[in-house]
Amino acid sequence: MKIVSFVPEPGQYAFTFGGADPVLRVKPGTALSLWTEDAFCGRLLSTSDHASTSLRPDELNPQTGPFYVDGAEPGDTLALHLVDLTPARRWGVSSLVPFFGGLTSTPQTPTLQEPLPERTWVYEYDAVAGTVGFEAQGSDFRVALPANPMLGTVGVAPAQREVRTSLVPSAFGGNMDTPEMRAGVTCFLRVNADGALFSVGDGHYRQGEGEACGTAVEGAMNVTVIVELIKGGGPQWPRIVSDEHLMVVGSARPLEDAWRAGQADMIGWLGELYGLDQLDAYQLLSQVSLAPIANVVDTNYSAVTKVSRTLLPPAEPYQGMHRALRRAADVMGTITY
Amino acid sequence: MKIVSFVPEPGQYAFTFGGADPVLRVKPGTALSLWTEDAFCGRLLSTSDHASTSLRPDELNPQTGPFYVDGAEPGDTLALHLVDLTPARRWGVSSLVPFFGGLTSTPQTPTLQEPLPERTWVYEYDAVAGTVGFEAQGSDFRVALPANPMLGTVGVAPAQREVRTSLVPSAFGGNMDTPEMRAGVTCFLRVNADGALFSVGDGHYRQGEGEACGTAVEGAMNVTVIVELIKGGGPQWPRIVSDEHLMVVGSARPLEDAWRAGQADMIGWLGELYGLDQLDAYQLLSQVSLAPIANVVDTNYSAVTKVSRTLLPPAEPYQGMHRALRRAADVMGTITY
Amino acid sequence: MKIVSFVPEPGQYAFTFGGADPVLRVKPGTALSLWTEDAFCGRLLSTSDHASTSLRPDELNPQTGPFYVDGAEPGDTLALHLVDLTPARRWGVSSLVPFFGGLTSTPQTPTLQEPLPERTWVYEYDAVAGTVGFEAQGSDFRVALPANPMLGTVGVAPAQREVRTSLVPSAFGGNMDTPEMRAGVTCFLRVNADGALFSVGDGHYRQGEGEACGTAVEGAMNVTVIVELIKGGGPQWPRIVSDEHLMVVGSARPLEDAWRAGQADMIGWLGELYGLDQLDAYQLLSQVSLAPIANVVDTNYSAVTKVSRTLLPPAEPYQGMHRALRRAADVMGTITY
Amino acid sequence: MKIVSFVPEPGQYAFTFGGADPVLRVKPGTALSLWTEDAFCGRLLSTSDHASTSLRPDELNPQTGPFYVDGAEPGDTLALHLVDLTPARRWGVSSLVPFFGGLTSTPQTPTLQEPLPERTWVYEYDAVAGTVGFEAQGSDFRVALPANPMLGTVGVAPAQREVRTSLVPSAFGGNMDTPEMRAGVTCFLRVNADGALFSVGDGHYRQGEGEACGTAVEGAMNVTVIVELIKGGGPQWPRIVSDEHLMVVGSARPLEDAWRAGQADMIGWLGELYGLDQLDAYQLLSQVSLAPIANVVDTNYSAVTKVSRTLLPPAEPYQGMHRALRRAADVMGTITY
């Protein structure tokens, strides 16, 4: 398998889905070895760096890409298999950004209250122990938490001629901020523009479900991804297949609509996989669904509909694409997760 | 430990939280051995029984209780330890109720569309295998799913002189419909009225997160619960402690507000347990929270904020009450989960 | 026409819809001359009285009533014609209540932010000019605004055995907080319990749509209301008929669902009045509806669907009940609006 | 005053805000005489034309423009004075589009229900009487409604490098669908890109508040608009000034957030105009605001915060720009509203 490396220059980031020129053309079947800058463009370096003074509002969630996938046309299905996610720095950082987060008023839900105080936390990443270290600032509490590397953003160019900032999660993927986007999974996205124009970024060394304060343990990431293409069959919402689960990520406001999107798409998916009619699939999903919230802080909120494959008869979604990509990744011999 | 048995007569169910006369007075420290009827009052017996013709709209979610707890006063904390939940019938039942559920319009979110067709599924409960059997009706698909007995409703009388139907989840608990309410956990509820007046019901042999179609595998349940009382300290939202997790269940519409409620309460709880100031607790929770949705179908939606105890230093919430109750349950020697 | 006067003793207020014993039995056709205390129970008397120190949280929105209407049974339609609303004091008062209002976080939409500062405004009511005087506190801005007396709460006992605080707007009416509830209108409510058990309160000398800060110009009110009963036909949501408009008030969260409730009910109403099928009524309403928001601050939000009667052919909703009550009010000779 | 005419060729429409090349450069102070196609691109011509078969999903809300305004830079304020809106056809058309509208499930709020039946209504526009004729299809009900010409879309290029479809209302204006956007008003929009790149379209011969079924009486429109520019001072949300009212249009989901946006911005505006501090402005707005809903059907919902100028002391927002433009329009002598 061909492995192509790409590390963006500082001026080469994309800050949108759609609207940016591709940095590279890749053929289906290519493995990419990428580097992604953190969500803050690397501007928060210590606990004394605060969002309001250190960040540039128009330079958040820098994307590595977009990549033009040869042969990808609207309606097709782009498959991105995350072979490996490895923290690229010895530290990650999280910060309270004024009027951003799940437990503060925001420009979208404004109040007249003062913003929360600013505070930045730096987490040391211990590659050997596989942990990130939380250090309280109002007390001497410390705890090492297991690192759980994931990507906040994986997306393609939107439909309907739109260009969206890399802060937005939607049907094109984007800033979904779900811990399910980890090494070992395959993400399936509907292609909306010639070449798909996908990009990745916003690496998290660890994130809780909901991403309450608005930022995870943000960090630069080394990303290995295999790119595949299936003609036709593009799903309505981003789907994720792992060895253990089938998942759909819905994004909307209010949060129940994000959940509805994922549930409705999963009902269709279960119908296809198992020959169930819609009502039977609705019933079955009602009893087997997991429903972890992804984020309640972004422009749209995201919720995951998640079904354990072990509960159901064997099935090979997308003609076994995930399994094939797992094997291909094994062959690459670079898997570190 | 004193074990008191109570099986309600058919006319003895409560259909509200608050407003009903207690069926029994119990002293803190009492174990109760209870039986609860299913959410349909046992009126759906076969796949040919449909909600619109078989159910009585004012007789849903029958409660066993309420129980008057001696010494419980507003502001206190009621602790209910679920020792055991055992299906009391050989079958459970789930049904599409017209204009009820997560993927249909409802009286609260009305549209002009026709209701979905009605359909009822009967699940055989295999006590030996510990499974419930799903049988599709539009095809011959069948699958045995692990039973996962839980209670849809656990609640006390509401605050502010209110009486709410047993279909409502709120700060007083009620119809939260979360799979986390299983045997082995201790639920902590704020007492709002003298005697607390708690009740339980709505047993589910299995339920997915979100409870998409509106009904789980509903079934009569044998419930063993130990009742304890802590003076003062009543939490704002229902809290659940298991051996592995700390949880808070928020209920509201839209769904993000249910999540916010649980997150905000957990931040306070982590602050108390670990001496964290509010911003540190907010940050820590952002990186460790699990956030499984409970239901997106009831009068209020419910979301769980869930923290793995193994990620954090040892702590004994409520002075070790959960651990003490686990031990007490062991002594009872009746644990079957 | 018989006119019955009732002024509650301080200890005689109801603070719930449902759950309180009736203060009086009235026959259909009776006119009631009532006095209602303000929403604060009269506890805010000057700009130095603040909510957090002066108010009792369990004594807000005191209701005058409930009144038992002879012959009223579940499913019937209670008609309340507001003959006259006259401020009963020389001043009204509005106040910022911590964590209450439309532009602050609240217990239902919690954030970690500090509450807004407290501030109380006293408005002098000039009965001759018909104005209430706003006086800024951070500057010397003053303006006299036209008084626009209205009732925040008009409601009956809820369905499904519930008891709700007088702070809640819902299908039973209650704390809808719409400026449309003014003298000259007739409000139609579905009866849910024998005797209907209606009450009124929460007089506003003036209120903007939305009631942004959570409180209007709150004031004690002299209320003259004629009570009528129509057997059967109880509407799903509160309806209001004025000489100029037909209105339905929906209440829910999120706000779009409050709007949906009113629109769906109005579509049914237009269908009945004009023989329109559902799709034609939907289309017609789309082009003629007014949709003023009522409140975005209460437990449920409320929105009004409002149709100008002059746009449509003459119709006599409820067999001309509003017109008949207007004539009856004229005969009373006490109309001051 | 220079009057520039522009009528787009069929292939010349824009379907986005941002992302399209300007069709014309205009200097501030220019009057434009424009023609706009209807929201359906003129594809619905009779009651037998239905949305699912006649419309192209990627060709809705065609925009006339964008226009590049000389000297306009990000942060500036674009003023668009609607001198005249005159229906350009003898008929308008409204249609039920499957899974689009306020009382149906939609792709954003999916359910498993069937779509509503399709139906298209053609309204004859009587220019002399100034009416549009509604004709029911399920009965022989007919009524002539006053025409109330307005523009559904008025917008500029979005901020943050985004490109949005012309179906979206947001901070950049766009598809706000409020009946307040009528002849005689001045709309103030924040400039986000060099040249502002504004466009107009989606003429409605009449629309109710909320636009329940999703489409108004859609029709081609002759639009006369004067373009002005104020350096700096760009408002956060679209503001509208008429002779009688000050307005702000917020757009978001859920609907309460659209309302919050308009209220918060109006509080700032009242503060500037009258020297009120924030709390006084909050209080004053609470008692004087009107709050008509604009739409509950688009990608974001829109709500108008509206204050009657006659209630408050005289003020000249934007240095009297609206008044100046009214005079300029008078001088043009072409006003027909």
Tab-separated table of N, CA, C and O in Angstrom, chain B residues 49 127 233 274 335:
chain	number	residue	atom	x	y	z
B	49	ASP	N	-52.956	-7.157	20.442
B	49	ASP	CA	-53.456	-6.086	21.321
B	49	ASP	C	-52.753	-4.784	20.969
B	49	ASP	O	-51.516	-4.720	21.018
B	127	ALA	N	-35.580	-17.071	31.570
B	127	ALA	CA	-34.910	-16.778	32.839
B	127	ALA	C	-33.575	-17.508	32.948
B	127	ALA	O	-32.642	-17.029	33.598
B	233	GLY	N	-29.144	17.551	53.124
B	233	GLY	CA	-28.280	17.254	51.985
B	233	GLY	C	-28.975	16.805	50.718
B	233	GLY	O	-28.328	16.278	49.805
B	274	TYR	N	-13.986	16.098	46.134
B	274	TYR	CA	-12.541	16.205	45.919
B	274	TYR	C	-11.971	17.586	46.233
B	274	TYR	O	-10.818	17.865	45.920
B	335	ILE	N	-29.423	-11.788	46.604
B	335	ILE	CA	-29.026	-11.074	45.392
B	335	ILE	C	-28.909	-12.044	44.222
B	335	ILE	O	-28.218	-13.042	44.298
